[in-house]
Amino acid sequence: KIYVGNMNNISLNDDSFIEAFLIDLTCKCMKIAMLDYEKKVFYKKDGTVITKTDSKINDLIIKELNKFFPKIPIISEEKSFKKTTFLEEKYWIIDPIDGTSSFARGADNYTINLALIENGIPKLGVIGNPPSDTIWYGNSRNSFVKRKGSKVNLEVSKFNDKNIRVLLSTNADKDTMNLVKNINNKSIERYSSSIKFCRIAEGKADVYPRLQSINKWDIAAGDAILRSAGGSLLNTDGTNYKYNFKSEKTGPFIATSSIKFLKYFK
């Protein structure tokens, strides 16, 4: 067990407990994803896909968060919530499986995302990629990746305009593609989940621009990890991205290792 004592006395500032708790929880979720064969796709009212595994992981995360932090509300892709929760001082935001369609067809490019938002800023985040047995973690003081038993600190790359490594979604929108066309000295990689944020945090890529909205639970954990590693999530006007507005949609954003890359998007 990772904690013995009065659960009501646990503080979110107890880094050692929070880290152990969230990594343990993510490991449990990853195990469910790897051992669970209930990948039959169902469709939600908005047309997006869901599997029974999404629901199992969602229920486990909510149960564990409520056990230790019953007063902090939870926003999840797979749970109804009030949009005013985005205005709360603190809330958890989770995506049980980011990239459900990838998961359902047996592909590797899906993740489990969990973040804590405080005053509109991601205070901490954890992302798990079950097929590679990899977990990325970041808070305001520490960030690392655990991969098959090894643990390495995260740090973004330094600005280099002679080799700009751009990340795009597999279904990148037309406006984003037009934006990227004007960048010289670029290479492009495509990923369908929050792994894009992790690539930048590890120093393996430089910038992920997106003009088409996705949902906040798709980016919050990756944002926390990226900021912890020295990167930024920015609005297109260059200001720091915040989550305390009453919509689940992100609006356009640029995730980057350096604000110097903004010059290519003006």
Coordinates of C-alpha atoms in Angstrom, one line a residue:
K1 CA 0.0 0.0 0.0
I2 CA 1.2 3.5 -0.8
Y3 CA -0.3 5.2 2.2
V4 CA -1.3 4.2 5.7
G5 CA -2.9 6.8 8.0
N6 CA -5.6 9.4 8.1
M7 CA -6.6 10.0 4.5
N8 CA -8.2 13.3 5.4
N9 CA -4.7 14.7 6.3
I10 CA -3.2 14.1 2.8
S11 CA -1.9 17.3 1.2
L12 CA -1.5 17.9 -2.5
N13 CA 1.9 19.4 -1.6
D14 CA 3.1 16.0 -0.4
D15 CA 5.1 15.3 -3.6
S16 CA 6.3 11.9 -2.6
F17 CA 2.8 10.6 -1.8
I18 CA 1.2 12.2 -4.9
E19 CA 3.9 10.8 -7.2
A20 CA 3.6 7.3 -5.8
F21 CA -0.2 7.4 -5.8
L22 CA -0.5 8.6 -9.4
I23 CA 2.2 6.3 -10.8
D24 CA 0.6 3.3 -9.0
L25 CA -2.8 4.3 -10.3
T26 CA -1.6 4.8 -13.8
C27 CA 0.1 1.3 -13.7
K28 CA -3.2 -0.3 -12.7
C29 CA -4.9 1.5 -15.6
M30 CA -2.2 0.4 -18.0
K31 CA -2.6 -3.2 -16.8
I32 CA -6.3 -3.1 -17.5
A33 CA -5.7 -1.7 -21.0
M34 CA -3.2 -4.5 -21.8
L35 CA -5.1 -7.4 -20.4
D36 CA -8.6 -6.3 -21.3
Y37 CA -10.0 -7.6 -24.5
E38 CA -13.3 -5.7 -24.4
K39 CA -12.4 -3.5 -27.4
K40 CA -15.8 -3.6 -29.1
V41 CA -16.5 -0.1 -30.2
F42 CA -19.7 1.7 -29.2
Y43 CA -20.7 5.2 -30.2
K44 CA -21.6 8.1 -27.9
K45 CA -24.2 10.7 -28.8
D46 CA -21.6 13.0 -30.3
G47 CA -20.4 10.3 -32.6
T48 CA -17.1 9.6 -30.9
V49 CA -16.1 6.0 -30.0
I50 CA -15.9 4.3 -26.6
T51 CA -15.1 0.8 -25.4
K52 CA -15.9 -1.0 -22.2
T53 CA -12.3 -0.6 -21.3
D54 CA -12.6 3.2 -21.3
S55 CA -15.4 2.9 -18.8
K56 CA -13.4 0.4 -16.6
I57 CA -10.4 2.7 -16.4
N58 CA -12.6 5.8 -15.9
D59 CA -14.4 4.1 -12.9
L60 CA -11.1 3.1 -11.3
I61 CA -9.5 6.5 -11.6
I62 CA -12.6 8.3 -10.2
K63 CA -12.8 5.8 -7.3
E64 CA -9.2 6.2 -6.3
L65 CA -9.2 10.0 -6.6
N66 CA -12.4 10.3 -4.5
K67 CA -10.9 8.0 -1.9
F68 CA -8.0 10.4 -1.2
F69 CA -9.3 13.7 -2.4
P70 CA -13.1 13.6 -2.0
K71 CA -13.5 17.4 -2.1
I72 CA -11.8 18.0 -5.4
P73 CA -14.2 17.7 -8.4
I74 CA -13.3 15.5 -11.4
I75 CA -13.9 16.3 -15.1
S76 CA -13.7 13.2 -17.3
E77 CA -14.4 12.5 -21.0
E78 CA -16.5 9.6 -19.8
K79 CA -18.5 11.2 -17.0
S80 CA -21.1 14.0 -17.0
F81 CA -19.9 17.3 -15.5
K82 CA -20.9 20.9 -15.1
K83 CA -19.0 23.3 -17.3
T84 CA -18.7 25.6 -14.3
T85 CA -16.3 23.1 -12.9
F86 CA -13.7 24.6 -15.2
L87 CA -13.9 27.7 -13.1
E88 CA -13.2 25.9 -9.8
E89 CA -10.0 26.7 -8.0
K90 CA -8.9 23.0 -8.3
Y91 CA -10.1 20.1 -10.3
W92 CA -8.9 16.8 -11.7
I93 CA -9.2 16.4 -15.5
I94 CA -8.9 12.9 -17.0
D95 CA -9.0 11.0 -20.3
P96 CA -9.2 7.3 -19.5
I97 CA -8.1 6.4 -23.0
D98 CA -6.8 9.1 -25.4
G99 CA -6.9 7.6 -28.8
T100 CA -9.7 5.0 -28.2
S101 CA -9.9 4.2 -32.0
S102 CA -6.2 3.3 -31.9
F103 CA -6.7 1.2 -28.8
A104 CA -9.7 -0.6 -30.4
R105 CA -7.9 -1.6 -33.5
G106 CA -4.8 -2.8 -31.6
A107 CA -2.5 0.0 -32.4
D108 CA 0.1 1.3 -29.9
N109 CA -0.5 5.1 -30.1
Y110 CA -2.9 5.6 -27.2
T111 CA -2.5 7.0 -23.7
I112 CA -4.1 7.3 -20.3
N113 CA -4.1 11.0 -19.2
L114 CA -4.6 12.5 -15.7
A115 CA -4.0 16.1 -14.6
L116 CA -4.7 18.4 -11.7
I117 CA -5.6 22.0 -12.6
E118 CA -5.1 24.8 -10.0
N119 CA -6.2 28.4 -10.7
G120 CA -6.4 27.6 -14.4
I121 CA -2.8 26.1 -14.6
P122 CA -1.9 22.4 -14.8
K123 CA -0.2 21.7 -11.5
L124 CA 0.8 18.1 -12.3
G125 CA 0.2 15.5 -14.9
V126 CA 0.8 11.9 -15.6
I127 CA 0.5 10.0 -19.0
G128 CA 0.8 6.3 -19.5
N129 CA 1.4 4.4 -22.8
P130 CA 0.6 0.8 -22.0
P131 CA 2.1 -0.9 -25.1
S132 CA 5.6 0.6 -24.4
D133 CA 5.3 0.3 -20.6
T134 CA 6.1 4.0 -20.3
I135 CA 4.9 6.7 -17.9
W136 CA 5.6 10.4 -18.1
Y137 CA 5.2 12.5 -15.0
G138 CA 5.5 16.2 -14.2
N139 CA 4.7 18.8 -11.5
S140 CA 6.0 22.3 -10.7
R141 CA 9.3 20.9 -9.3
N142 CA 10.0 17.6 -11.1
S143 CA 9.5 15.8 -14.3
F144 CA 10.6 12.4 -15.6
V145 CA 9.9 9.4 -17.8
K146 CA 9.8 5.8 -16.5
R147 CA 10.4 3.3 -19.3
K148 CA 10.8 -0.4 -18.6
G149 CA 12.3 0.1 -15.2
S150 CA 14.6 3.1 -16.0
K151 CA 13.8 6.6 -14.8
V152 CA 15.1 9.7 -16.7
N153 CA 14.6 13.4 -16.0
L154 CA 12.8 15.4 -18.8
E155 CA 14.2 18.5 -20.4
V156 CA 13.1 20.2 -23.7
S157 CA 15.6 20.9 -26.4
K158 CA 17.2 24.3 -27.0
F159 CA 16.0 26.4 -29.9
N160 CA 17.4 25.5 -33.3
D161 CA 16.0 27.1 -36.3
K162 CA 18.1 24.9 -38.7
N163 CA 16.2 21.7 -37.6
I164 CA 12.6 22.3 -36.6
R165 CA 10.9 19.1 -35.6
V166 CA 7.1 19.6 -36.0
L167 CA 4.5 17.3 -34.6
L168 CA 1.0 17.0 -36.1
S169 CA -2.0 14.9 -35.4
T170 CA -2.7 12.1 -37.8
N171 CA -5.8 14.0 -38.9
A172 CA -4.3 17.5 -38.8
D173 CA -6.8 20.2 -40.0
K174 CA -6.3 22.2 -43.2
D175 CA -5.6 25.5 -41.4
T176 CA -2.8 24.0 -39.3
M177 CA -1.3 22.4 -42.4
N178 CA -1.3 25.8 -44.2
L179 CA 0.4 27.3 -41.2
V180 CA 3.2 24.7 -41.2
K181 CA 3.8 25.0 -44.9
N182 CA 5.7 28.3 -44.3
I183 CA 8.3 26.7 -42.0
N184 CA 11.6 26.1 -43.5
N185 CA 14.1 23.4 -42.3
K186 CA 11.3 21.3 -40.9
S187 CA 10.6 17.6 -40.4
I188 CA 7.2 16.3 -39.6
E189 CA 6.0 13.4 -37.4
R190 CA 2.4 12.4 -36.7
Y191 CA 0.9 11.0 -33.6
S192 CA -2.8 10.5 -32.6
S193 CA -2.6 11.1 -28.8
S194 CA -0.9 13.1 -26.0
I195 CA 2.4 11.4 -26.9
K196 CA 3.1 14.6 -28.9
F197 CA 3.5 16.6 -25.7
C198 CA 5.8 13.8 -24.3
R199 CA 8.0 13.9 -27.4
I200 CA 8.6 17.6 -26.9
A201 CA 9.2 17.2 -23.1
E202 CA 11.8 14.5 -23.8
G203 CA 13.7 16.8 -26.3
K204 CA 12.7 14.6 -29.3
A205 CA 10.6 17.3 -31.0
D206 CA 10.2 21.0 -30.9
V207 CA 6.6 22.2 -31.6
Y208 CA 3.1 21.0 -31.9
P209 CA 0.7 23.6 -33.4
R210 CA -3.0 23.1 -33.6
L211 CA -5.6 25.5 -34.9
Q212 CA -8.6 23.2 -34.7
S213 CA -10.1 22.7 -31.2
I214 CA -9.9 19.5 -29.3
N215 CA -10.9 18.8 -25.7
K216 CA -9.1 20.0 -22.6
W217 CA -8.7 16.5 -21.3
D218 CA -6.7 15.6 -24.4
I219 CA -4.0 18.2 -23.5
A220 CA -4.0 18.9 -19.8
A221 CA -1.7 16.1 -18.6
G222 CA 0.7 16.6 -21.5
D223 CA 0.7 20.4 -20.8
A224 CA 1.7 19.8 -17.2
I225 CA 4.5 17.5 -18.2
L226 CA 5.7 19.9 -21.0
R227 CA 5.8 22.9 -18.7
S228 CA 7.6 20.9 -16.0
A229 CA 10.3 20.0 -18.6
G230 CA 10.8 23.7 -19.5
G231 CA 8.4 24.0 -22.4
S232 CA 5.2 26.1 -22.9
L233 CA 1.6 25.8 -24.0
L234 CA 0.7 29.1 -25.7
N235 CA -2.3 30.8 -27.2
T236 CA -1.6 31.9 -30.8
D237 CA -1.1 35.5 -29.5
G238 CA 1.9 34.2 -27.4
T239 CA 0.2 34.3 -24.0
N240 CA 0.3 31.3 -21.7
Y241 CA -2.6 28.9 -22.0
K242 CA -5.1 28.7 -19.1
Y243 CA -8.0 26.3 -18.5
N244 CA -10.3 28.4 -16.4
F245 CA -12.9 29.2 -19.0
K246 CA -16.3 27.6 -19.3
S247 CA -15.9 25.2 -22.2
E248 CA -14.4 21.8 -22.7
K249 CA -12.9 22.9 -26.1
T250 CA -9.3 24.1 -26.2
G251 CA -9.4 26.6 -28.9
P252 CA -6.2 27.0 -31.0
F253 CA -2.8 26.5 -29.2
I254 CA 0.9 25.9 -29.8
A255 CA 2.8 23.5 -27.6
T256 CA 6.5 24.2 -27.9
S257 CA 10.0 23.8 -26.3
S258 CA 10.7 27.5 -26.9
I259 CA 8.6 30.6 -27.3
K260 CA 11.1 31.5 -30.1
F261 CA 9.2 29.1 -32.4
L262 CA 6.2 31.5 -32.2
K263 CA 7.7 33.7 -35.0
Y264 CA 6.9 31.0 -37.5
F265 CA 3.2 31.2 -36.7
K266 CA 2.6 34.9 -37.1

